[in-house]
XYZ file of C-alpha atoms in Angstrom:
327
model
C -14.853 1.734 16.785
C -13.771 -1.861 16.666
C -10.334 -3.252 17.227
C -9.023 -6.432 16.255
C -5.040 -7.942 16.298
C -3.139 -7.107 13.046
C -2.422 -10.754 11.709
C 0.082 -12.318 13.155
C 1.071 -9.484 15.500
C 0.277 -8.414 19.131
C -0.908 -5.148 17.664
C -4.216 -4.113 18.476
C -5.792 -1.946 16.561
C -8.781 0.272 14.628
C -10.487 -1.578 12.044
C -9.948 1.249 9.862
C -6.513 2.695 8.914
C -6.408 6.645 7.876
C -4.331 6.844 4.819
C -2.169 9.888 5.305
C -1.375 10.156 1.349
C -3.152 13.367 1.872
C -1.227 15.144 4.093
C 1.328 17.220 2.864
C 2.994 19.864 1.522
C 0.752 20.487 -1.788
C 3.763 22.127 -3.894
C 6.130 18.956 -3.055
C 5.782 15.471 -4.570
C 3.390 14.413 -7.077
C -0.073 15.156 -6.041
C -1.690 18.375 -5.910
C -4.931 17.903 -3.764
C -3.073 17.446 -0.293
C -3.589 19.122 2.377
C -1.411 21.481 4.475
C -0.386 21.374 8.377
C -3.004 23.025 9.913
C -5.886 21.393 7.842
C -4.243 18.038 8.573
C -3.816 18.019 12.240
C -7.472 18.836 12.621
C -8.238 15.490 10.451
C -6.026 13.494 12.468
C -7.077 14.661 15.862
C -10.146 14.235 14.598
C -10.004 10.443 13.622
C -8.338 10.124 17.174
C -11.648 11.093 19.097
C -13.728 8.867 16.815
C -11.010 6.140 18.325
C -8.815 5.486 15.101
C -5.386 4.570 16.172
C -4.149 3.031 12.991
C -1.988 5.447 10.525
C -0.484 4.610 7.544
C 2.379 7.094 5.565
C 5.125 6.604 3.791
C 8.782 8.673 2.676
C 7.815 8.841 -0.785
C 4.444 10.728 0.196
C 4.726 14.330 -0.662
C 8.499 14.171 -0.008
C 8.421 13.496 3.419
C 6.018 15.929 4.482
C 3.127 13.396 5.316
C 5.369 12.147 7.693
C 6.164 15.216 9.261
C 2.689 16.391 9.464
C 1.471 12.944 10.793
C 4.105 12.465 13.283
C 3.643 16.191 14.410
C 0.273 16.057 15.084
C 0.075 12.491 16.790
C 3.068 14.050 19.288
C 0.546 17.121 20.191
C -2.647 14.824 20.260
C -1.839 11.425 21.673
C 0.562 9.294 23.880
C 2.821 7.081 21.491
C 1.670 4.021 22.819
C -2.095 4.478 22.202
C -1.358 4.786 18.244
C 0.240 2.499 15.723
C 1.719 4.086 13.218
C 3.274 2.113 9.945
C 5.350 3.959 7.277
C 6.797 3.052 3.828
C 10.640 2.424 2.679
C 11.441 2.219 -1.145
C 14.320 0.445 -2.888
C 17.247 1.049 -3.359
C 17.503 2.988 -7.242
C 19.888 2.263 -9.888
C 21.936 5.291 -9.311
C 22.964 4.652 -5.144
C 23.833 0.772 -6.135
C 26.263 2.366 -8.566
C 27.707 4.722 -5.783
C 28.200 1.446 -3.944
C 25.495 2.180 -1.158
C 24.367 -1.360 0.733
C 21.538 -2.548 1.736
C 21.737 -2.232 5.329
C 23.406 1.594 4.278
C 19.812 2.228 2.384
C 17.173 1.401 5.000
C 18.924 2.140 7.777
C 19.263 5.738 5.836
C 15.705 5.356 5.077
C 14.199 4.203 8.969
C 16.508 7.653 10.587
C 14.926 9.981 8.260
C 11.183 8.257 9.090
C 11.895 8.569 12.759
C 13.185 12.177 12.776
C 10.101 13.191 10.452
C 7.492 11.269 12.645
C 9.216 12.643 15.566
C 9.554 8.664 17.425
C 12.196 6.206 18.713
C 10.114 3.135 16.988
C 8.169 1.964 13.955
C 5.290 -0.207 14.660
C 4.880 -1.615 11.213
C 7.893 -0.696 8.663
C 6.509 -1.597 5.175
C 8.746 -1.899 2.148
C 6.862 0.175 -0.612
C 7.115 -2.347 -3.598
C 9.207 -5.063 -4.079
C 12.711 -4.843 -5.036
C 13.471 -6.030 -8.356
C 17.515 -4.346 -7.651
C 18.267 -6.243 -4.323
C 17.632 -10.116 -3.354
C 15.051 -9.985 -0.802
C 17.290 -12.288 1.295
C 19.439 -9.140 2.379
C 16.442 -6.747 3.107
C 14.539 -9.362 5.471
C 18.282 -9.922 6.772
C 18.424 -5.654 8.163
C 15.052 -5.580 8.565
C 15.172 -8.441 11.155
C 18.530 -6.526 13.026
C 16.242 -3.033 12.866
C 13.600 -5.133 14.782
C 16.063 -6.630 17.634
C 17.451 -3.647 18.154
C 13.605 -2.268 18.676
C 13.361 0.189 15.935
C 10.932 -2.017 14.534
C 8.288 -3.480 15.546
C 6.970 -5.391 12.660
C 7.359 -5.677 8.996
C 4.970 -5.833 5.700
C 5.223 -5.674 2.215
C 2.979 -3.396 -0.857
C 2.328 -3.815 -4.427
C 3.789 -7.466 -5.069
C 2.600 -10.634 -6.258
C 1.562 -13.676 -3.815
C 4.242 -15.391 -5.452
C 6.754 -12.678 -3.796
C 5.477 -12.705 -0.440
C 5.099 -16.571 -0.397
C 9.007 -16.533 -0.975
C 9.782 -13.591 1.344
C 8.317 -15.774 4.180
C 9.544 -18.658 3.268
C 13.114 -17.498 3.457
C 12.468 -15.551 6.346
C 11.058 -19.090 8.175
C 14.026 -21.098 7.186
C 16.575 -18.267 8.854
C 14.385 -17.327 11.390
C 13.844 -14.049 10.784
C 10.629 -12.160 11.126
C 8.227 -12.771 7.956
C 5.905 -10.158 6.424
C 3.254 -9.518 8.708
C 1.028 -7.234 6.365
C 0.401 -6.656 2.708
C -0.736 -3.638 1.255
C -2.226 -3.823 -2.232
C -5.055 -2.191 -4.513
C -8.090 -4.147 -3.879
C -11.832 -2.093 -3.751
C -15.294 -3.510 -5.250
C -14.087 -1.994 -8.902
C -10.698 -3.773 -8.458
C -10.871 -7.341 -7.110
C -7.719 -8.945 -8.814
C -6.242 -9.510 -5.294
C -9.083 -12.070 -4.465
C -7.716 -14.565 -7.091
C -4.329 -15.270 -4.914
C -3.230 -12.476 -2.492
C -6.810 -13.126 -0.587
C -6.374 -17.071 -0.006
C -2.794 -17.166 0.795
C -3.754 -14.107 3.336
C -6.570 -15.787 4.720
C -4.529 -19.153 5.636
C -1.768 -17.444 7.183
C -3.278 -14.797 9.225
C -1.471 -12.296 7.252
C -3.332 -8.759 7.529
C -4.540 -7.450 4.162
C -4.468 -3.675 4.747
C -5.352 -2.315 0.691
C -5.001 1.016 -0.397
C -7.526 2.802 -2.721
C -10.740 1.708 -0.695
C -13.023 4.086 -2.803
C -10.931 3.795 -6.138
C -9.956 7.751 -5.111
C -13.274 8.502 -5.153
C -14.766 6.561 -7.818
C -16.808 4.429 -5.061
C -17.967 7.483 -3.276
C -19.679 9.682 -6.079
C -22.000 9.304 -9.122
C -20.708 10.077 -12.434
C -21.661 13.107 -12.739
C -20.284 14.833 -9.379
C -16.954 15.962 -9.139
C -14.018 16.599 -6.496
C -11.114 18.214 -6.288
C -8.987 15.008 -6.268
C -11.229 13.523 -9.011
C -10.245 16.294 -10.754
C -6.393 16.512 -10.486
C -5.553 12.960 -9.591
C -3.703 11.979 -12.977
C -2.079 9.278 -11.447
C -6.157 7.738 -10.412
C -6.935 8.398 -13.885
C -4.527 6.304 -15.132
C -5.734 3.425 -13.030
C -9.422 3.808 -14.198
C -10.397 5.528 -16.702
C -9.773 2.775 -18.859
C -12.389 0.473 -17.478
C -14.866 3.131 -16.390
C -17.721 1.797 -18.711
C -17.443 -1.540 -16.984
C -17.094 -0.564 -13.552
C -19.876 2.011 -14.175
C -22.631 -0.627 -13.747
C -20.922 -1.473 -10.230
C -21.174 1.882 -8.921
C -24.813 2.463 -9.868
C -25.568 -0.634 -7.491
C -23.398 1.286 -5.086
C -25.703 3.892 -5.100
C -29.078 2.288 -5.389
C -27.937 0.338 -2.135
C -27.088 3.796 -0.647
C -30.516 4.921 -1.386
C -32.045 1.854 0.202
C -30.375 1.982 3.389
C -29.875 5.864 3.190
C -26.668 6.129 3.416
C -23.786 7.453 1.085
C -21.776 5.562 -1.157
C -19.079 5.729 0.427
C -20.273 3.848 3.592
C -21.823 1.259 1.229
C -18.525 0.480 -0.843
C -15.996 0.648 2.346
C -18.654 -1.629 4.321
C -18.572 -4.302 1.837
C -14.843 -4.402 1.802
C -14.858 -4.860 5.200
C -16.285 -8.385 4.940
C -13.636 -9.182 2.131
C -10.440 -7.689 4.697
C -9.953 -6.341 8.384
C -8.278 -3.448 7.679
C -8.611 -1.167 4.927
C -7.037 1.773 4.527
C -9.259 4.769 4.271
C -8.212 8.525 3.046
C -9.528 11.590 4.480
C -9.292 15.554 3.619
C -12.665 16.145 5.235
C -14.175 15.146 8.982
C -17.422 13.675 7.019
C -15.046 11.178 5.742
C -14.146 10.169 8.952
C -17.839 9.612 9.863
C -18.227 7.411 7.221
C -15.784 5.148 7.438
C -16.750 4.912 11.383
C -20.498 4.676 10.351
C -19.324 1.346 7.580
C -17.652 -0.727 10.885
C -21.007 -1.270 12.179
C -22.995 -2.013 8.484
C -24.025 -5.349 8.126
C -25.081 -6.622 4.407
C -27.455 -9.946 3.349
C -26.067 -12.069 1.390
C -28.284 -10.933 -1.779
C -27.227 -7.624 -1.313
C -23.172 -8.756 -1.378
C -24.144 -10.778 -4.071
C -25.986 -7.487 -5.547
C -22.570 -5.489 -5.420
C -19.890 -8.424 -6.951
C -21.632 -10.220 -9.755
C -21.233 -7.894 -12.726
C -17.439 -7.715 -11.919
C -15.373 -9.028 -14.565
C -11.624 -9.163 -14.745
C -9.264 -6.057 -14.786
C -5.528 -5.316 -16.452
C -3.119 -4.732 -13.353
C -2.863 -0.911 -13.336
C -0.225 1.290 -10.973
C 2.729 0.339 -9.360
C 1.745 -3.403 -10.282
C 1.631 -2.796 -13.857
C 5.142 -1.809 -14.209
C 6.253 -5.043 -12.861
């Protein structure tokens, strides 16, 4: 495994980040396909002996039971300051502004019930879920800076926004001297490049760490057409992200797989290795051990040029789809 510093940070760590989306209770929250305890805990200690020290969760993943799961089994398998865990806060709805709830009141709320579930004192990298269309970003980079000097947080990052948004957080953040987003986390993979027409550039010339979600398009990148999964299966919410373009992204993932067949590997390790020369740090699901392997196996693939060029030229522009599309 390779490790590199996340961005700006002193954080060293694995150049891939499990996703822990699919850990939890499978009768809470809105997927169906995740995995309980005991099959977790093996994944994790698994991607801890093929030296992954990265995890990524969040509150709103199966009701808190990722969290619980993840911070479980880290406590039985590793020291806390080998691993680097980063966790998701949401906004503030509608309904608690109403009750007169603050700010600080909300992710302070939020932070306790992350570090009772993950069972630590500290957050390495606290990342607001989506940006906050109910609360000027002004008073969440205020708490979140207090949270870090009083060393509940390490650092701080931002999903599912627009450059635009993050441009601003940091700017603000410069002028008071707070601490600026060190991280984004967005939906970028070889079907779904939209991030590479602003989010990339502004990334790249400020050292801020692009850790994207959906590295296989939930599986899309990792089968043929005709195969099936489990997830593929009862993922609505990845079906309403794709299936709309799935004749034009089809022609991608048949060069997916002829390159597979050329180097004889899966698909998988072909579509995660070429985003790997786009980011640092993607973040990669698992419900199996294989897909550990293979996301281990894609640090160390190295592609010509031709054959990067091979994967990205029939790509042509996609709608925003998800969280992003709602904004």
């Amino acid at each position: 495994m390779k490790y590199r510093t996340l961005g700006n940070t002193d954080l060293k760590v694995s150049a891939i980040c499990l996703g822990c989306m699919g850990f939890g209770d499978p009768s809470k929250g809105m997927h169906t396909w995740t995995l309980p305890y005991e099959q977790s805990k093996e994944i994790i200690k698994y991607a801890l002996d093929q030296g992954i020290n990265f995890f990524d969760t969040a509150m709103a993943y199966q009701s808190g039971t990722s969290e619980e799961y993840v911070g479980k089994a880290l406590k039985e398998y590793a020291k806390r300051e080998d691993v680097v865990i980063a966790t998701k806060f949401i906004g503030r709805t509608k309904a608690q502004i109403e009750a007169g709830i603050t700010t600080k009141q909300h992710i302070e709320n939020c932070l306790q019930g992350s570090l009772q579930r993950l069972q630590t004192d500290y957050i390495d990298l606290y990342i607001l879920h989506a940006w906050d269309e109910n609360t000027p970003i002004e008073e969440t980079l205020f708490v979140l800076n207090e949270l870090i000097t009083q060393g509940k947080i390490r650092y701080i990052g931002i999903s599912n926004c627009f450059t635009w948004q993050l441009a601003k957080a940091n700017e603000i953040a410069k002028a008071n001297g707070w601490q600026p987003f060190m991280s984004v986390q967005g939906h970028y993979n070889l079907i779904f490049r939209e991030e590479e027409r602003e989010m990339k550039p502004y990334c790249d010339l400020h050292n801020i760490a692009m850790t994207p979600y959906s590295a296989l398009a939930s599986g899309r990148l990792a089968k043929l057409p005709n195969e099936v999964s489990k997830r593929l299966t009862a993922d609505v919410y990845a079906k309403s992200k794709y299936d709309a373009t799935q004749t034009q992204d089809l022609r991608i993932i048949q060069r997916v797989q002829q390159l597979a067949q050329q180097h004889q590997v899966s698909m998988s390790e072909i579509s995660l290795a070429w985003l790997l020369t786009k980011v640092t740090f993607p973040i990669v699901g698992a419900t199996k051990k294989q897909h550990i392997d293979t996301a281990v196996s894609a640090v160390k693939h190295i592609f010509s040029h031709d054959e990067i060029k091979f994967l990205e030229e029939l790509y042509t522009p996609h709608p925003l789809v998800g969280m992003m599309a709602r904004k």
